[in-house]
Amino acid sequence: MSIPLRAAHLSSIHSVGEQPSIFDILSQESLMKALKPAIGYLMKYLATTYPRLFLSSHRRFDEFYLLFDLFLQNQYLKKYGASFSENFYAMKRIVQCKGTMPLAYWDRMRSLLILNFCSLFRRLFVLIWPWCQTLMSTITIILQLGITNRFWRFFLSLPGVFNRLFGYGLFFVQFIDFIYNSDFGAEILKKNISWKVPPAPHKLLTEKSVQLLDTNKCPLCLRKRENDTALSVSGYVFCYKCIDTYLKKYNTCPVTGLPASSQQLIRLYIQ
């Protein structure tokens, strides 16, 4: 700011009275906020122009500016009883209990703490506040789960429930394996199969009825014979498929009821 403009600020302050106006306070705060970016731009220019001298300072600009600001504010508090920006607008700090400027050592330290470290604490608080919110939310959820005891016990009992179900499942698998691989299980399965066998599609003919059939019909399927086959124990001729299936199942002649087997079948080749 130019000298005439600074003089205008000084005249306006003295004309108002001892207490600074709100505009003066806002102006000095704006000046203090603009000081750091200005010095940062200057440090960037010096680091680009003279990298050997200023590159390390530019990389640690926050620490460098904190030390510079401490030194600057301490000198102005010691000499003028105000910070740099406050002195620029002709304002002074007054200790309320003493009515004097903070020229003593501990008074200056308190002022430096407020001027330099409050903004640092504010930035740190803004950085850690989301983590604090997350921590508080997690603690709240844990406490709520602890209060709802039944809900919490349900989740704690799930491993035991799954363990029991797993044991029952293994027992069931072993039982099924025993049924399918043991003789006892085979007998049970045979009984179940025999219960499910459907009845014969027609009544077996008696010997007199068979003798009344046409000579080219099978006594089992009552159709024209295919692959004529004679059963030696009775002499009747059947389809090979019909008589072979019947003998494997019943081991008797379907007409006479005499014991018979597939070995007593005689294939006939009729032209």
Coordinates of C-alpha atoms in Angstrom, one line a residue:
M1 CA 0.0 0.0 0.0
S2 CA 1.3 3.5 -0.9
I3 CA 2.3 6.1 1.7
P4 CA -0.7 8.5 0.9
L5 CA -3.1 5.6 1.3
R6 CA -1.5 4.6 4.6
A7 CA -1.7 8.2 5.7
A8 CA -5.4 8.2 4.8
H9 CA -6.0 5.2 7.0
L10 CA -4.1 6.8 9.9
S11 CA -6.1 10.0 9.6
S12 CA -9.4 8.0 9.5
I13 CA -8.5 6.1 12.6
H14 CA -7.5 9.1 14.6
S15 CA -10.6 10.9 13.5
V16 CA -12.9 8.2 14.7
G17 CA -11.4 7.8 18.2
E18 CA -9.5 5.4 20.4
Q19 CA -11.5 2.2 19.4
P20 CA -10.8 0.8 15.9
S21 CA -13.8 0.2 13.6
I22 CA -14.8 -3.1 12.3
F23 CA -13.5 -2.1 8.9
D24 CA -10.1 -1.5 10.3
I25 CA -10.0 -4.9 11.9
L26 CA -11.1 -6.6 8.7
S27 CA -8.5 -4.7 6.7
Q28 CA -5.7 -5.7 9.0
E29 CA -6.8 -9.3 8.9
S30 CA -6.9 -9.2 5.1
L31 CA -3.4 -7.7 5.0
M32 CA -2.1 -10.5 7.3
K33 CA -3.7 -13.2 5.1
A34 CA -2.3 -11.6 1.9
L35 CA 1.2 -11.5 3.4
K36 CA 1.9 -15.3 3.2
P37 CA 0.9 -15.8 -0.5
A38 CA 3.0 -12.7 -1.4
I39 CA 6.1 -14.1 0.4
G40 CA 5.4 -17.5 -1.1
Y41 CA 5.4 -16.1 -4.6
L42 CA 8.6 -14.2 -3.9
M43 CA 10.2 -17.4 -2.5
K44 CA 9.1 -19.3 -5.6
Y45 CA 10.7 -16.7 -7.8
L46 CA 14.0 -16.8 -5.9
A47 CA 14.0 -20.6 -5.9
T48 CA 13.6 -20.6 -9.7
T49 CA 16.3 -17.9 -10.2
Y50 CA 18.7 -19.0 -7.5
P51 CA 18.0 -22.7 -6.8
R52 CA 21.2 -23.3 -4.8
L53 CA 20.3 -20.7 -2.2
F54 CA 16.5 -20.8 -2.0
L55 CA 15.3 -24.2 -3.3
S56 CA 15.5 -25.8 0.1
S57 CA 13.7 -22.9 1.7
H58 CA 11.0 -23.1 -0.9
R59 CA 10.4 -26.8 -0.3
R60 CA 10.0 -26.1 3.5
F61 CA 8.1 -22.9 3.0
D62 CA 5.6 -23.5 5.8
E63 CA 8.3 -23.9 8.4
F64 CA 10.2 -21.0 7.0
Y65 CA 7.2 -18.7 7.0
L66 CA 6.3 -19.7 10.6
L67 CA 9.8 -18.7 11.8
F68 CA 9.7 -15.5 9.7
D69 CA 6.3 -14.6 11.1
L70 CA 7.4 -15.3 14.7
F71 CA 10.4 -13.0 14.2
L72 CA 8.4 -10.3 12.5
Q73 CA 5.5 -10.2 15.0
N74 CA 7.9 -10.4 18.0
Q75 CA 9.8 -7.4 16.7
Y76 CA 6.7 -5.3 16.1
L77 CA 5.2 -6.3 19.5
K78 CA 8.4 -5.4 21.2
K79 CA 8.8 -2.1 19.5
Y80 CA 5.3 -0.9 18.7
G81 CA 3.0 -3.0 21.0
A82 CA 1.1 -4.4 18.0
S83 CA 1.4 -6.9 15.2
F84 CA 2.7 -6.0 11.7
S85 CA -0.7 -5.5 10.2
E86 CA -2.2 -3.8 13.3
N87 CA 0.7 -1.3 13.3
F88 CA 0.1 -0.7 9.6
Y89 CA -3.3 0.6 10.5
A90 CA -2.1 2.4 13.6
M91 CA -3.7 0.1 16.1
K92 CA -2.2 -0.9 19.4
R93 CA -2.7 -3.9 21.8
I94 CA -3.5 -3.0 25.4
V95 CA -3.4 -5.4 28.3
Q96 CA -6.8 -5.0 29.9
C97 CA -5.7 -5.6 33.5
K98 CA -2.7 -3.3 33.3
G99 CA -3.8 -0.7 30.7
T100 CA -0.4 -0.8 29.0
M101 CA 1.0 -2.2 25.8
P102 CA 2.2 -5.9 25.9
L103 CA 5.9 -5.1 26.0
A104 CA 6.7 -7.6 28.8
Y105 CA 8.0 -11.0 27.8
W106 CA 5.0 -13.1 28.8
D107 CA 2.6 -10.6 27.4
R108 CA 4.4 -10.9 24.0
M109 CA 4.4 -14.7 24.2
R110 CA 0.7 -14.8 24.7
S111 CA 0.2 -12.5 21.7
L112 CA 2.5 -14.5 19.6
L113 CA 0.7 -17.7 20.5
I114 CA -2.6 -16.2 19.4
L115 CA -1.2 -14.6 16.2
N116 CA 0.9 -17.5 14.9
F117 CA -0.4 -20.8 16.4
C118 CA -4.1 -20.3 16.4
S119 CA -4.3 -20.4 12.6
L120 CA -2.0 -23.5 12.7
F121 CA -4.3 -25.2 15.2
R122 CA -7.3 -24.2 13.1
R123 CA -5.8 -25.9 10.0
L124 CA -4.9 -29.0 12.0
F125 CA -8.4 -29.2 13.4
V126 CA -9.9 -29.0 9.9
L127 CA -7.7 -31.9 8.8
I128 CA -8.5 -34.2 11.7
W129 CA -12.2 -33.3 12.1
P130 CA -13.4 -35.9 9.5
W131 CA -11.4 -38.6 11.4
C132 CA -12.9 -37.5 14.6
Q133 CA -16.4 -37.7 13.1
T134 CA -15.7 -41.2 11.8
L135 CA -14.4 -42.3 15.2
M136 CA -17.4 -40.9 17.0
S137 CA -19.8 -42.6 14.5
T138 CA -18.0 -45.9 15.0
I139 CA -18.2 -45.6 18.8
T140 CA -21.9 -44.7 18.6
I141 CA -22.6 -47.8 16.4
I142 CA -20.7 -50.0 18.9
L143 CA -22.6 -48.6 21.8
Q144 CA -25.9 -49.1 20.1
L145 CA -25.1 -52.7 19.3
G146 CA -24.1 -53.2 22.9
I147 CA -27.4 -51.8 24.0
T148 CA -29.5 -53.9 21.7
N149 CA -28.4 -57.1 23.4
R150 CA -30.6 -59.5 21.6
F151 CA -29.4 -58.3 18.2
W152 CA -25.8 -58.6 19.3
R153 CA -26.4 -62.1 20.7
F154 CA -27.9 -63.3 17.4
F155 CA -24.7 -62.5 15.6
L156 CA -22.6 -64.1 18.3
S157 CA -24.6 -67.3 18.0
L158 CA -24.3 -67.6 14.2
P159 CA -20.9 -69.5 14.3
G160 CA -22.4 -72.2 16.7
V161 CA -25.5 -72.6 14.5
F162 CA -23.4 -73.0 11.3
N163 CA -21.2 -75.5 13.1
R164 CA -24.2 -77.6 14.1
L165 CA -25.7 -77.5 10.6
F166 CA -22.4 -78.5 9.1
G167 CA -22.3 -81.5 11.5
Y168 CA -25.8 -82.6 10.7
G169 CA -25.1 -82.2 6.9
L170 CA -22.1 -84.5 7.2
F171 CA -24.1 -87.1 9.1
F172 CA -26.8 -87.0 6.4
V173 CA -24.3 -87.5 3.6
Q174 CA -22.8 -90.5 5.4
F175 CA -26.2 -92.0 5.9
I176 CA -27.0 -91.6 2.2
D177 CA -23.7 -93.2 1.3
F178 CA -24.5 -96.1 3.7
I179 CA -27.9 -96.7 2.1
Y180 CA -26.5 -96.8 -1.5
N181 CA -23.4 -98.9 -0.8
S182 CA -24.5 -101.5 1.8
D183 CA -26.5 -104.7 1.4
F184 CA -29.1 -103.4 3.7
G185 CA -29.6 -100.4 1.6
A186 CA -29.7 -102.5 -1.6
E187 CA -32.6 -104.6 -0.1
I188 CA -34.5 -101.5 0.8
L189 CA -34.0 -100.1 -2.7
K190 CA -35.2 -103.3 -4.2
K191 CA -38.3 -103.4 -2.1
N192 CA -39.1 -99.8 -3.1
I193 CA -38.5 -100.7 -6.8
S194 CA -40.8 -103.7 -6.5
W195 CA -43.5 -101.5 -5.0
K196 CA -43.3 -99.2 -7.9
V197 CA -43.4 -101.8 -10.7
P198 CA -46.5 -101.2 -12.7
P199 CA -48.9 -104.0 -13.4
A200 CA -48.7 -106.1 -16.6
P201 CA -50.3 -104.4 -19.6
H202 CA -52.5 -107.5 -20.2
K203 CA -53.5 -110.8 -18.5
L204 CA -51.3 -113.8 -19.2
L205 CA -53.2 -116.2 -21.4
T206 CA -54.0 -119.7 -20.3
E207 CA -52.7 -122.7 -22.3
K208 CA -56.1 -123.2 -23.9
S209 CA -56.3 -119.5 -25.0
V210 CA -52.8 -119.7 -26.4
Q211 CA -53.8 -122.7 -28.5
L212 CA -56.6 -120.6 -30.0
L213 CA -54.2 -117.9 -31.2
D214 CA -52.9 -117.5 -34.7
T215 CA -49.8 -119.5 -35.3
N216 CA -47.7 -116.4 -36.0
K217 CA -48.6 -114.5 -32.8
C218 CA -46.6 -114.2 -29.6
P219 CA -48.5 -115.4 -26.4
L220 CA -46.9 -112.5 -24.5
C221 CA -47.3 -109.4 -26.6
L222 CA -50.2 -110.9 -28.8
R223 CA -48.6 -109.5 -31.9
K224 CA -46.9 -111.0 -34.9
R225 CA -43.7 -112.6 -33.6
E226 CA -40.3 -111.2 -34.3
N227 CA -37.1 -113.3 -34.0
D228 CA -39.0 -116.5 -33.3
T229 CA -37.7 -118.3 -30.2
A230 CA -39.0 -121.5 -28.7
L231 CA -38.9 -122.4 -25.0
S232 CA -37.7 -126.1 -24.8
V233 CA -39.5 -126.9 -21.5
S234 CA -43.0 -126.1 -23.0
G235 CA -42.5 -126.0 -26.8
Y236 CA -44.3 -122.7 -27.2
V237 CA -42.8 -120.0 -29.5
F238 CA -42.4 -116.4 -28.5
C239 CA -40.7 -113.2 -29.6
Y240 CA -37.1 -113.4 -28.5
K241 CA -37.2 -110.1 -26.7
C242 CA -40.5 -110.9 -24.9
I243 CA -39.6 -114.3 -23.6
D244 CA -36.0 -113.4 -22.7
T245 CA -37.2 -110.5 -20.6
Y246 CA -39.9 -112.6 -18.9
L247 CA -37.6 -115.4 -18.0
K248 CA -35.0 -113.1 -16.5
K249 CA -37.7 -111.7 -14.3
Y250 CA -39.8 -114.7 -13.4
N251 CA -37.8 -117.8 -14.4
T252 CA -41.0 -119.7 -15.4
C253 CA -42.8 -120.4 -18.6
P254 CA -45.5 -117.8 -19.1
V255 CA -48.0 -120.3 -20.4
T256 CA -47.4 -123.5 -18.4
G257 CA -45.7 -122.1 -15.4
L258 CA -42.9 -124.6 -15.6
P259 CA -39.4 -123.5 -14.3
A260 CA -37.3 -122.2 -17.1
S261 CA -34.3 -120.0 -17.9
S262 CA -32.8 -118.1 -20.8
Q263 CA -30.4 -121.0 -21.5
Q264 CA -33.4 -123.1 -22.6
L265 CA -34.3 -120.8 -25.4
I266 CA -33.9 -122.0 -29.0
R267 CA -33.7 -119.4 -31.8
L268 CA -35.7 -120.4 -34.8
Y269 CA -34.8 -119.2 -38.3
I270 CA -38.0 -119.5 -40.4
Q271 CA -38.0 -118.5 -44.0

